[in-house]
Coordinates of C-alpha atoms in Angstrom, one line a residue:
X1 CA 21.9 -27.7 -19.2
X2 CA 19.9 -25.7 -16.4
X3 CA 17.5 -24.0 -17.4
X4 CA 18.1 -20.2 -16.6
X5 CA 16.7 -18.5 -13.0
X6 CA 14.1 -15.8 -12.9
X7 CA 14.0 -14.1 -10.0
X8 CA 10.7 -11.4 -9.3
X9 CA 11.2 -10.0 -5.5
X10 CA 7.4 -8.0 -4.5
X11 CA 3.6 -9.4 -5.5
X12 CA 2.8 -6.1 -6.0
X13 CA 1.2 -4.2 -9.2
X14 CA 4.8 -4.5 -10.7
X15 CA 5.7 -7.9 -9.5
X16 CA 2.5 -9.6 -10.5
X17 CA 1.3 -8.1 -13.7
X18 CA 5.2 -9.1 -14.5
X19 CA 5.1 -12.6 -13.7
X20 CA 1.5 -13.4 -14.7
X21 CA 3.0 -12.0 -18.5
X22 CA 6.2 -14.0 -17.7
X23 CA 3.6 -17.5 -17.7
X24 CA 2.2 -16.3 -20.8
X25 CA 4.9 -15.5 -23.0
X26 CA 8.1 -18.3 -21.9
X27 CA 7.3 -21.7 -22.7
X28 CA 7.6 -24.2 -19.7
X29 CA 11.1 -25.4 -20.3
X30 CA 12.6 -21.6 -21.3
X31 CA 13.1 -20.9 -17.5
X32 CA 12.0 -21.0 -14.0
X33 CA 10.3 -18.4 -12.3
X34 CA 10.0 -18.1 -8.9
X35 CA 8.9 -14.8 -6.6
X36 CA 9.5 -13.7 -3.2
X37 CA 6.2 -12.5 -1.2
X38 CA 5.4 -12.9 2.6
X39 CA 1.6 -13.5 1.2
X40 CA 0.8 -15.8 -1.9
X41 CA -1.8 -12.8 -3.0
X42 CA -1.7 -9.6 -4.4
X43 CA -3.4 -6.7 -2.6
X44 CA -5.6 -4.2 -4.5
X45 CA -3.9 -1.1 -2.2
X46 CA -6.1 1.6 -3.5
X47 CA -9.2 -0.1 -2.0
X48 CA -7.9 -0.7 1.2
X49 CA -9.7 2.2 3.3
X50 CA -12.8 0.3 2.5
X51 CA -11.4 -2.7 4.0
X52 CA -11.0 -0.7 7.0
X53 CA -14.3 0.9 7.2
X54 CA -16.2 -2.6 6.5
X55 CA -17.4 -1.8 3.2
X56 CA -15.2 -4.6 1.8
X57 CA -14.0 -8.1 3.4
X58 CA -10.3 -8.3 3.3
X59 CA -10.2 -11.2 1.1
X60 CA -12.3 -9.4 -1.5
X61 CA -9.5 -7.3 -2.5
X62 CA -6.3 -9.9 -1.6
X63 CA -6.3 -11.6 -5.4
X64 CA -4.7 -15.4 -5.2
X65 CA -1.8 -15.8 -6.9
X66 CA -2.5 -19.5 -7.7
X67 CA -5.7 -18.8 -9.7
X68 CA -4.3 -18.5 -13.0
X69 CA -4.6 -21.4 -15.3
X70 CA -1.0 -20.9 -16.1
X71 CA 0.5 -20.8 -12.5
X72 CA 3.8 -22.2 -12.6
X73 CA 5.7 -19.9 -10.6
X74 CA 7.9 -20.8 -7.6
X75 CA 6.9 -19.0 -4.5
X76 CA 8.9 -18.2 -1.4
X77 CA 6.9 -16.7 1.1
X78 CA 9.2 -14.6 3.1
X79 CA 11.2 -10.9 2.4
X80 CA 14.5 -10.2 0.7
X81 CA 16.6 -8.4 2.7
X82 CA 19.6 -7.9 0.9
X83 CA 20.9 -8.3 -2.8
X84 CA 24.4 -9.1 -4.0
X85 CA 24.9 -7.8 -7.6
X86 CA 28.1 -9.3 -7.8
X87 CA 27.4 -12.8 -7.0
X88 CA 23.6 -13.1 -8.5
X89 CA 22.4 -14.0 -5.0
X90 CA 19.5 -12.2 -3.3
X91 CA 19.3 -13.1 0.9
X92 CA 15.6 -13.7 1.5
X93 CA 13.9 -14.2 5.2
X94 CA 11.3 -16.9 5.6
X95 CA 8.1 -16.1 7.3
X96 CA 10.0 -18.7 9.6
X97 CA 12.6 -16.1 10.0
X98 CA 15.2 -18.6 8.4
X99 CA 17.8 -17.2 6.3
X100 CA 18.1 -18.4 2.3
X101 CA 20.2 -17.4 -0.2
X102 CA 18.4 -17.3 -4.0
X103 CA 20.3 -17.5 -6.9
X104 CA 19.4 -15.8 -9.8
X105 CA 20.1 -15.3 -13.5
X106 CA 17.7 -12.6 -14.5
X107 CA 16.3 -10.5 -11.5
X108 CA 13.2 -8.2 -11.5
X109 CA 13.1 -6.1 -8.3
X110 CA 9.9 -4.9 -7.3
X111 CA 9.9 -4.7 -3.7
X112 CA 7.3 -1.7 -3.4
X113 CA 7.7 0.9 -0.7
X114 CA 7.0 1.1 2.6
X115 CA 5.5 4.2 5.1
X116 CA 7.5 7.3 5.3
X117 CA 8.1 7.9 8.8
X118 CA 10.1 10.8 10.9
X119 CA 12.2 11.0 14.0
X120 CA 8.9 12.1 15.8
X121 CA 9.3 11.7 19.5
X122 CA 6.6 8.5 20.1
X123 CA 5.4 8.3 16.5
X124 CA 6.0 4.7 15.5
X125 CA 5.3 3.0 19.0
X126 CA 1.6 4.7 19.2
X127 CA 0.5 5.4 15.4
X128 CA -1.3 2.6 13.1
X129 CA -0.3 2.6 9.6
X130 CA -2.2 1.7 6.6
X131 CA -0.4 0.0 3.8
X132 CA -1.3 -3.9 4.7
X133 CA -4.0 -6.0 4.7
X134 CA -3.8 -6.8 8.5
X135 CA -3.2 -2.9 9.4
X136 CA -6.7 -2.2 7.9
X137 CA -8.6 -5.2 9.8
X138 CA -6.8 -4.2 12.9
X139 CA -7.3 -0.6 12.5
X140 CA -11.2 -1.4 11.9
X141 CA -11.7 -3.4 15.2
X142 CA -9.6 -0.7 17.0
X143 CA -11.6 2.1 16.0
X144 CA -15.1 0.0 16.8
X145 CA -13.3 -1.1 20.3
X146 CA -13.4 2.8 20.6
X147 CA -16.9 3.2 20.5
X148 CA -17.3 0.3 22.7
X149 CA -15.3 1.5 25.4
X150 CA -16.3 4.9 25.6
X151 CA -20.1 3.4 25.5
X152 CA -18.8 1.7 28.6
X153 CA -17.2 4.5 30.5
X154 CA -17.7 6.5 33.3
X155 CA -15.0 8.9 32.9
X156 CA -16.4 12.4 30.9
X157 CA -12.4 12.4 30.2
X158 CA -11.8 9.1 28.8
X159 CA -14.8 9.1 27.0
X160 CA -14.4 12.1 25.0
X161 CA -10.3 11.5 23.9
X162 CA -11.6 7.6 22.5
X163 CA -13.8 9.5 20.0
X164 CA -11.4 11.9 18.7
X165 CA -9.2 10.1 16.1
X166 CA -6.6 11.7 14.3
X167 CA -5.3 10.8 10.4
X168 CA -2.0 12.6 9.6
X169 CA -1.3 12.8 5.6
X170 CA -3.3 14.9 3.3
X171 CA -2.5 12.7 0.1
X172 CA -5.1 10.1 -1.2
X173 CA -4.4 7.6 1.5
X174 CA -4.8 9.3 3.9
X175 CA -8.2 11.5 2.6
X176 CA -9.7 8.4 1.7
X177 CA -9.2 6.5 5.3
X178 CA -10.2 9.9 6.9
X179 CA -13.2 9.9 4.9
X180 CA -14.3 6.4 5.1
X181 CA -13.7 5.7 8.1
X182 CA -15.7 8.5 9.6
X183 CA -18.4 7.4 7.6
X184 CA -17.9 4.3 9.5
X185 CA -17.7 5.7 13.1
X186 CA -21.3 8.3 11.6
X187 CA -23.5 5.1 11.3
X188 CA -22.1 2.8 14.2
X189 CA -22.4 5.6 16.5
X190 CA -26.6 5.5 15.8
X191 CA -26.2 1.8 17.6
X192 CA -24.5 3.8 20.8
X193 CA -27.7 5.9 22.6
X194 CA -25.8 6.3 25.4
X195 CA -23.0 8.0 23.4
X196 CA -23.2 11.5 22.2
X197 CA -23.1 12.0 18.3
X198 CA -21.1 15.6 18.4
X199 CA -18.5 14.1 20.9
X200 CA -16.8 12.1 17.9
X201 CA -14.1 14.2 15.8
X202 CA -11.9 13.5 13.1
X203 CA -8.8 15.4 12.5
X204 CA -6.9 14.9 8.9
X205 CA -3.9 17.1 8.7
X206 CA -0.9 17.3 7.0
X207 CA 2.1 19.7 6.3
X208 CA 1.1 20.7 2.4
X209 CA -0.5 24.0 2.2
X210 CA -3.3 21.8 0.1
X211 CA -5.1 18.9 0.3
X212 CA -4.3 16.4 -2.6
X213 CA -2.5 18.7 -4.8
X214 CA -2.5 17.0 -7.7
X215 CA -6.1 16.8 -8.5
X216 CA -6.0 20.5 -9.2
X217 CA -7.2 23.5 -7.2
X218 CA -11.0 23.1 -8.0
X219 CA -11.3 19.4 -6.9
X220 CA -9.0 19.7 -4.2
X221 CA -11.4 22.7 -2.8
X222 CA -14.3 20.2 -3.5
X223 CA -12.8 17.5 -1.3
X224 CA -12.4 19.6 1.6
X225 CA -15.9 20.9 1.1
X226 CA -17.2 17.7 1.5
X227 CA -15.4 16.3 3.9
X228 CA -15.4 19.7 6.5
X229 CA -19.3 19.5 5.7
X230 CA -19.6 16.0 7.3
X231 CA -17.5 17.4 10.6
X232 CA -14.2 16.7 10.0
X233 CA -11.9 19.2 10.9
X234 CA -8.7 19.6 8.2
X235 CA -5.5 21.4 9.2
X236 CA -3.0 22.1 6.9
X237 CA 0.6 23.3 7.2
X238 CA 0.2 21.7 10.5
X239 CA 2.0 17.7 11.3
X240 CA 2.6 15.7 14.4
X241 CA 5.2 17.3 17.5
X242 CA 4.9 14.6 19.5
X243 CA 2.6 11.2 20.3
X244 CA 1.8 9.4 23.5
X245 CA -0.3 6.7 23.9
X246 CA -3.0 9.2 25.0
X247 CA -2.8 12.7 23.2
X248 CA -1.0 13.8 20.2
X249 CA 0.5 17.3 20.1
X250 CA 0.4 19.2 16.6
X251 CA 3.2 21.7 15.9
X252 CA 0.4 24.3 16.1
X253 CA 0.9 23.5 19.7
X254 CA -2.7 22.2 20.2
X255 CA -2.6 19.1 21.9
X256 CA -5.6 16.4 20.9
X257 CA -6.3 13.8 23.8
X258 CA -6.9 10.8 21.7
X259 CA -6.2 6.9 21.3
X260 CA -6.1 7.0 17.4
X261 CA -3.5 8.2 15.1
X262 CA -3.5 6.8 12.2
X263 CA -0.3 7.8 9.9
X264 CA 0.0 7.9 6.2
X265 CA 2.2 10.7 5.3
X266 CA 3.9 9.2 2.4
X267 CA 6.0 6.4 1.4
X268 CA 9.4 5.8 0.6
X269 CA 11.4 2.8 -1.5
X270 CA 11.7 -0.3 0.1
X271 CA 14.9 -0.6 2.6
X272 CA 15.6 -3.5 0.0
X273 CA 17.4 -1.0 -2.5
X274 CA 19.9 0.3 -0.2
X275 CA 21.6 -3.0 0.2
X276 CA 22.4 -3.0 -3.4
X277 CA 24.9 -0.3 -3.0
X278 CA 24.2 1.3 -6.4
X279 CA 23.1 4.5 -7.3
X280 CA 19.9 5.8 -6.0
X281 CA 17.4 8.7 -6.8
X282 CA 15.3 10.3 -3.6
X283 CA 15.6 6.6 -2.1
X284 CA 14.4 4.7 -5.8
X285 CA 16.8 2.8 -7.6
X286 CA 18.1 4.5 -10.7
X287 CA 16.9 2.8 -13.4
X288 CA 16.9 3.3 -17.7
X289 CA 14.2 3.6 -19.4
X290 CA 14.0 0.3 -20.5
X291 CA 14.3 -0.5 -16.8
X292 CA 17.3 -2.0 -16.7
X293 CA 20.0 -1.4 -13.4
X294 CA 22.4 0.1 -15.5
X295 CA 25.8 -2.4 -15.9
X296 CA 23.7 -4.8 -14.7
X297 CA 22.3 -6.5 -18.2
X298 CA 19.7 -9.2 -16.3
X299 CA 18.8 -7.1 -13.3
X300 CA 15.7 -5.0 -13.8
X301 CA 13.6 -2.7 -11.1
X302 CA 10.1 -1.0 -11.5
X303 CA 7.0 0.4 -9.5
X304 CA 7.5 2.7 -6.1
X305 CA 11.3 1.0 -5.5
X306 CA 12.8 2.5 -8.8
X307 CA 13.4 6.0 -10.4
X308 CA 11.8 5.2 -13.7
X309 CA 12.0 8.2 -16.5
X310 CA 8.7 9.5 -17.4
X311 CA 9.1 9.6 -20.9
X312 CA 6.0 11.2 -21.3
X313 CA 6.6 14.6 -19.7
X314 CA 10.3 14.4 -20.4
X315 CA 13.3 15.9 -18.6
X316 CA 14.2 14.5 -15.5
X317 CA 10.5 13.3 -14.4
X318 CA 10.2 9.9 -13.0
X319 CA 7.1 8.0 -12.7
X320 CA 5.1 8.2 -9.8
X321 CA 4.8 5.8 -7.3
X322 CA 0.8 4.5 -8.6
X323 CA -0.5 1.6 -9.2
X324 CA -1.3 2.7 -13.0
X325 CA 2.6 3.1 -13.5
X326 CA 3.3 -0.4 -11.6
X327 CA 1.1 -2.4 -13.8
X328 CA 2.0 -1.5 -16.7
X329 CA 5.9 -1.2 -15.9
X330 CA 5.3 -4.7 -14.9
X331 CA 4.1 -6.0 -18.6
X332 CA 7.2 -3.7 -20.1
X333 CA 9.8 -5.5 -17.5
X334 CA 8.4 -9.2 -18.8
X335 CA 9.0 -8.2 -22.7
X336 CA 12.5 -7.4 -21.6
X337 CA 13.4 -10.0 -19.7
X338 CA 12.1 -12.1 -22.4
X339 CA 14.0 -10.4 -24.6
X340 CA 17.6 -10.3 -22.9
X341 CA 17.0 -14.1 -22.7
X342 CA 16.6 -14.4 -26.4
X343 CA 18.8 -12.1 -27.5
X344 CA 16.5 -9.2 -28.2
X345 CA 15.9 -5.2 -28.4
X346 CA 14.6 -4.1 -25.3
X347 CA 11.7 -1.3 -25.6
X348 CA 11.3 1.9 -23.1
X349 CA 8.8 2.5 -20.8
X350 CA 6.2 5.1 -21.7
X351 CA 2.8 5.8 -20.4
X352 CA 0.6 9.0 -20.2
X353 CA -1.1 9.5 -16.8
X354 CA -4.9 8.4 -16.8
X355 CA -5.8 11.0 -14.2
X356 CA -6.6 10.4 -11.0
X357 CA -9.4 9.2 -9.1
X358 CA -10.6 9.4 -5.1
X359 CA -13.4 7.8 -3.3
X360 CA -14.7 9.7 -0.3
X361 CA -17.1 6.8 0.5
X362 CA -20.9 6.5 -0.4
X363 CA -22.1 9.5 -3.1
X364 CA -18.9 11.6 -2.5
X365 CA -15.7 10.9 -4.6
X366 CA -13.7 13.6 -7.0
X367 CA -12.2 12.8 -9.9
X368 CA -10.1 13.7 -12.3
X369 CA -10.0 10.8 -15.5
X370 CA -8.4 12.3 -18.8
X371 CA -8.1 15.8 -17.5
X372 CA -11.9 15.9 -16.7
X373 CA -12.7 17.2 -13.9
X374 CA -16.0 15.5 -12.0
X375 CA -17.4 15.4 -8.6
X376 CA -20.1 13.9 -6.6
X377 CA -21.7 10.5 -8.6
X378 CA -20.5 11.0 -11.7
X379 CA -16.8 10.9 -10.3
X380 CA -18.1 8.2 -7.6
X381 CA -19.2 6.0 -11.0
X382 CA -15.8 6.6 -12.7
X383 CA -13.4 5.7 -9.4
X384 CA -15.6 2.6 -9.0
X385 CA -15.7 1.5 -12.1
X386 CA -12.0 2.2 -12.8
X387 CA -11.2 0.3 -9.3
X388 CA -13.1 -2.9 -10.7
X389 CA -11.9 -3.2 -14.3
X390 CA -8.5 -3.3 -12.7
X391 CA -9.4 -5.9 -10.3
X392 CA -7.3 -9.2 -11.8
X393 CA -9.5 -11.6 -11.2
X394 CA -13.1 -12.2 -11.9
X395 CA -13.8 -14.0 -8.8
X396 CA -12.3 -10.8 -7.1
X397 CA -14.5 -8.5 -9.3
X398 CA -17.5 -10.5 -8.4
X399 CA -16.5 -10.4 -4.4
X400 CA -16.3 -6.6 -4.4
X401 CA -19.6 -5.9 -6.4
X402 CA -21.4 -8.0 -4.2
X403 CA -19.7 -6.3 -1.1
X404 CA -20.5 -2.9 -3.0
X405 CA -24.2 -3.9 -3.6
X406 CA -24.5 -5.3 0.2
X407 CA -23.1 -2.7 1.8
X408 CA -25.2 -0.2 0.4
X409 CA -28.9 -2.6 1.2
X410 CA -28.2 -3.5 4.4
X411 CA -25.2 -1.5 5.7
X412 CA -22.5 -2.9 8.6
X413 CA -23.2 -4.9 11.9
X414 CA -20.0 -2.9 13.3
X415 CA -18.5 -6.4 14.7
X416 CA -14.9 -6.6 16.2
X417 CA -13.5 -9.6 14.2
X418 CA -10.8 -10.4 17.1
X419 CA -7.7 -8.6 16.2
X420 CA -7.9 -6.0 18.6
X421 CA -5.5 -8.0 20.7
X422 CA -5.2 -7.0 24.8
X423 CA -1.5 -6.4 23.2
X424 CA -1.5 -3.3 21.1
X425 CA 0.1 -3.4 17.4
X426 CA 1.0 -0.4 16.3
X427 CA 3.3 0.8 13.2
X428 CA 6.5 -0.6 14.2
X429 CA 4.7 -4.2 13.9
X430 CA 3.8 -4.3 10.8
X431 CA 6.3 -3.4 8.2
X432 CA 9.6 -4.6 9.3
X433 CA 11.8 -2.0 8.2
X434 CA 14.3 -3.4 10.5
X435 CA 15.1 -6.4 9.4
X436 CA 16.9 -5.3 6.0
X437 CA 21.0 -6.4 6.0
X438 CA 23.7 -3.8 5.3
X439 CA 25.6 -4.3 1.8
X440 CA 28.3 -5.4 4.2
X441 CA 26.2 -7.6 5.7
X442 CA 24.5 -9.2 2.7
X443 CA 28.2 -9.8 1.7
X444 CA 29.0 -11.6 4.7
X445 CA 26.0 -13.6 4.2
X446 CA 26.7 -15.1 0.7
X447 CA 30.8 -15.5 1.4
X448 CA 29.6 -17.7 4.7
X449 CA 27.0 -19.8 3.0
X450 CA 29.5 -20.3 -0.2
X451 CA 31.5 -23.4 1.2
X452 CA 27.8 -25.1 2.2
X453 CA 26.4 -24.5 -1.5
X454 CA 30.3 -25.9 -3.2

């Protein structure tokens, strides 16, 4: 007899913290796992402004998935792009861009989410994002070949729209790469003399009448404080009307010469749940609380992708898209795949919220941990230290402490590593939300390749 298919799809929190507990808990001959990722790593997302501003090397926060002394996962590298509930076959795309179909017994979907976007005239062919690993490397050497170029120019004009840079999104992404990155762009520009200190701007805006809502009124005053105090100019109730490749216009109607814009207004689920053709909540899969696609015994979804209840505050709250949720969704999804293979009682998902934490770079951070609210080192101790403990690896830990500790010595060289290409890459490069089949599609796809497989 075969032994019966796992499929994970997404090496994110959920993804990995399920298929690490997968290896832990089914004996090698109880099933084979495999996992769909483009990268054979899992990124620590909440520390990727710091990638971006140099405080960290990219590999310090992309953890290896083949470091565990009990890999024995499958991995595809590529995307799904479609499901098929009906015939247990997900549609994946190489990194080759060759088309595979996967068969499955028991599938975990964990996909993730990708950048919320809006049918803004310009936005995705001139904004970067920041949700990858490569977006942050890339948006570092654009934003030091800014400083460079101005440095070099002769035109007042030019040289005053390459140092305004403009971050849209008022939630923690966004505040952090605001924040961190004009730390960056306020010690680099002391290696400029020609350039002129109060000719650099940042912008952070976004349509929320407050910044980072959650954290409360007090700390969300705080944050602003500290960041208007270092020159960064915050606009709220106010988005993006249009973007060229030179200005952005607000719907203020102010209109911002600039080569930067930098988007992180939000996320939505993966385009991989609406090829499944089941029902959906705000974009996320509707899911049980045990997780489980309901009619659908082996197929389970978690993490930003799925509409998981929030048993904790009760009525018709689902989780929110963090990585605290993901991970431990993840361990809950392994138990009860574990447990549909046996034969077993699945058990619910149910966390209470840690609080929150948010690193403004250097001293400033606020934070929010158990209800407590702290600012300044205290909270900078607290997001720090949270952000390491849940670091996977201790070779991971070890990178980013050192980087930490480094950093703070002996500060940044401000080097362009390369990928500022003479060929621009903007949004639209990155994520490849257009690659994703229709449920018609997906259908076609597994009928055709049928005959082949038989």
């Amino acid at each position: 007899m075969t032994r019966p298919r796992i499929l994970v799809v997404g090496a994110g929190f959920a993804g990995v913290e399920c298929v690490r507990r997968l290896e832990r808990r089914l004996s090698p001959g109880e099933a084979d796992l495999t996992l769909v990722t483009p990268f054979a790593y899992q990124l620590y997302l909440p520390l990727l402004p710091q990638v971006a501003s140099g405080v960290l090397t990219p590999q310090s926060i992309a953890l290896s998935l083949r470091r565990s002394k009990k890999y024995r996962t499958r991995i595809i590298p590529g995307g799904a792009i479609g499901v098929d509930l009906a015939s247990k076959v997900c549609v994946v795309r190489t990194i080759t861009d060759q088309i595979v179909n996967e068969r499955y017994d028991y599938l975990v979907l964990a996909p993730g989410s990708v950048t919320r976007t809006f049918d803004i005239p310009g936005l995705v062919d001139n904004a970067f994002g920041m949700k990858t690993l490569a977006e942050a490397a890339y948006i570092r050497d654009h934003v030091i070949s800014q400083l460079d170029l101005a440095d070099a120019s002769q035109d007042p004009a030019e040289r005053a729209a390459r140092l305004q840079f403009v971050v849209v999104g008022g939630g923690y992404a966004g505040t952090e790469t605001a924040a961190c990155l004009q730390r960056l762009t306020h010690a680099a520009v002391r290696r400029y003399p020609r350039l002129d200190p109060s000719l650099i701007k940042w912008h952070l805006i976004d349509i929320a009448p407050k910044l980072m809502p959650e954290l409360g009124d007090k700390l969300g005053r705080s944050a602003q404080e500290i960041l208007r105090r270092r020159g960064i100019e915050i606009s709220l109730g106010v988005s993006i009307e249009k973007a060229g490749p030179t200005e952005v216009t607000f719907t203020d109607g102010r209109v911002v010469p600039t080569r930067t814009l930098i988007w992180t207004a939000g996320v939505v689920a993966s385009p991989l749940i609406a090829t499944l053709g089941a029902e959906t909540v705000r974009g996320r899969l509707a899911v049980n609380a045990e997780m489980n696609l309901p009619g659908h015994d082996g197929v389970f979804a978690l993490g930003d992708a799925a509409a998981v209840p929030d048993r904790a505050k009760g009525g018709d709250a689902v989780c929110p898209p963090t990585a605290q949720h993901a991970m431990r969704q993840g361990k809950v999804v392994a138990d009860n795949v574990i447990a549909t293979l046996r034969g077993q009682a699945l058990r619910p998902y149910e966390h209470k919220d840690l609080g929150l934490v948010v690193d403004l770079g250097g001293k400033d951070a606020v934070s929010k941990p158990l209800g407590l609210e702290l600012h300044g080192l205290p909270a900078q101790a607290v997001a720090r230290g949270y952000h390491w403990s849940a670091l996977r690896t201790g070779v991971a830990k070890t990178r980013v402490l050192t980087n930490w500790t480094l950093n703070a010595l002996a500060g940044d060289d401000f080097v362009r590593t390369g990928f500022q290409a003479r060929r621009p890459a903007k949004l639209k490069d990155f994520e490849y939300t257009d690659t994703y089949l229709t449920p018609e599609q997906v259908r076609e796809q597994v009928e055709a390749a049928a005959p082949r497989e038989g």
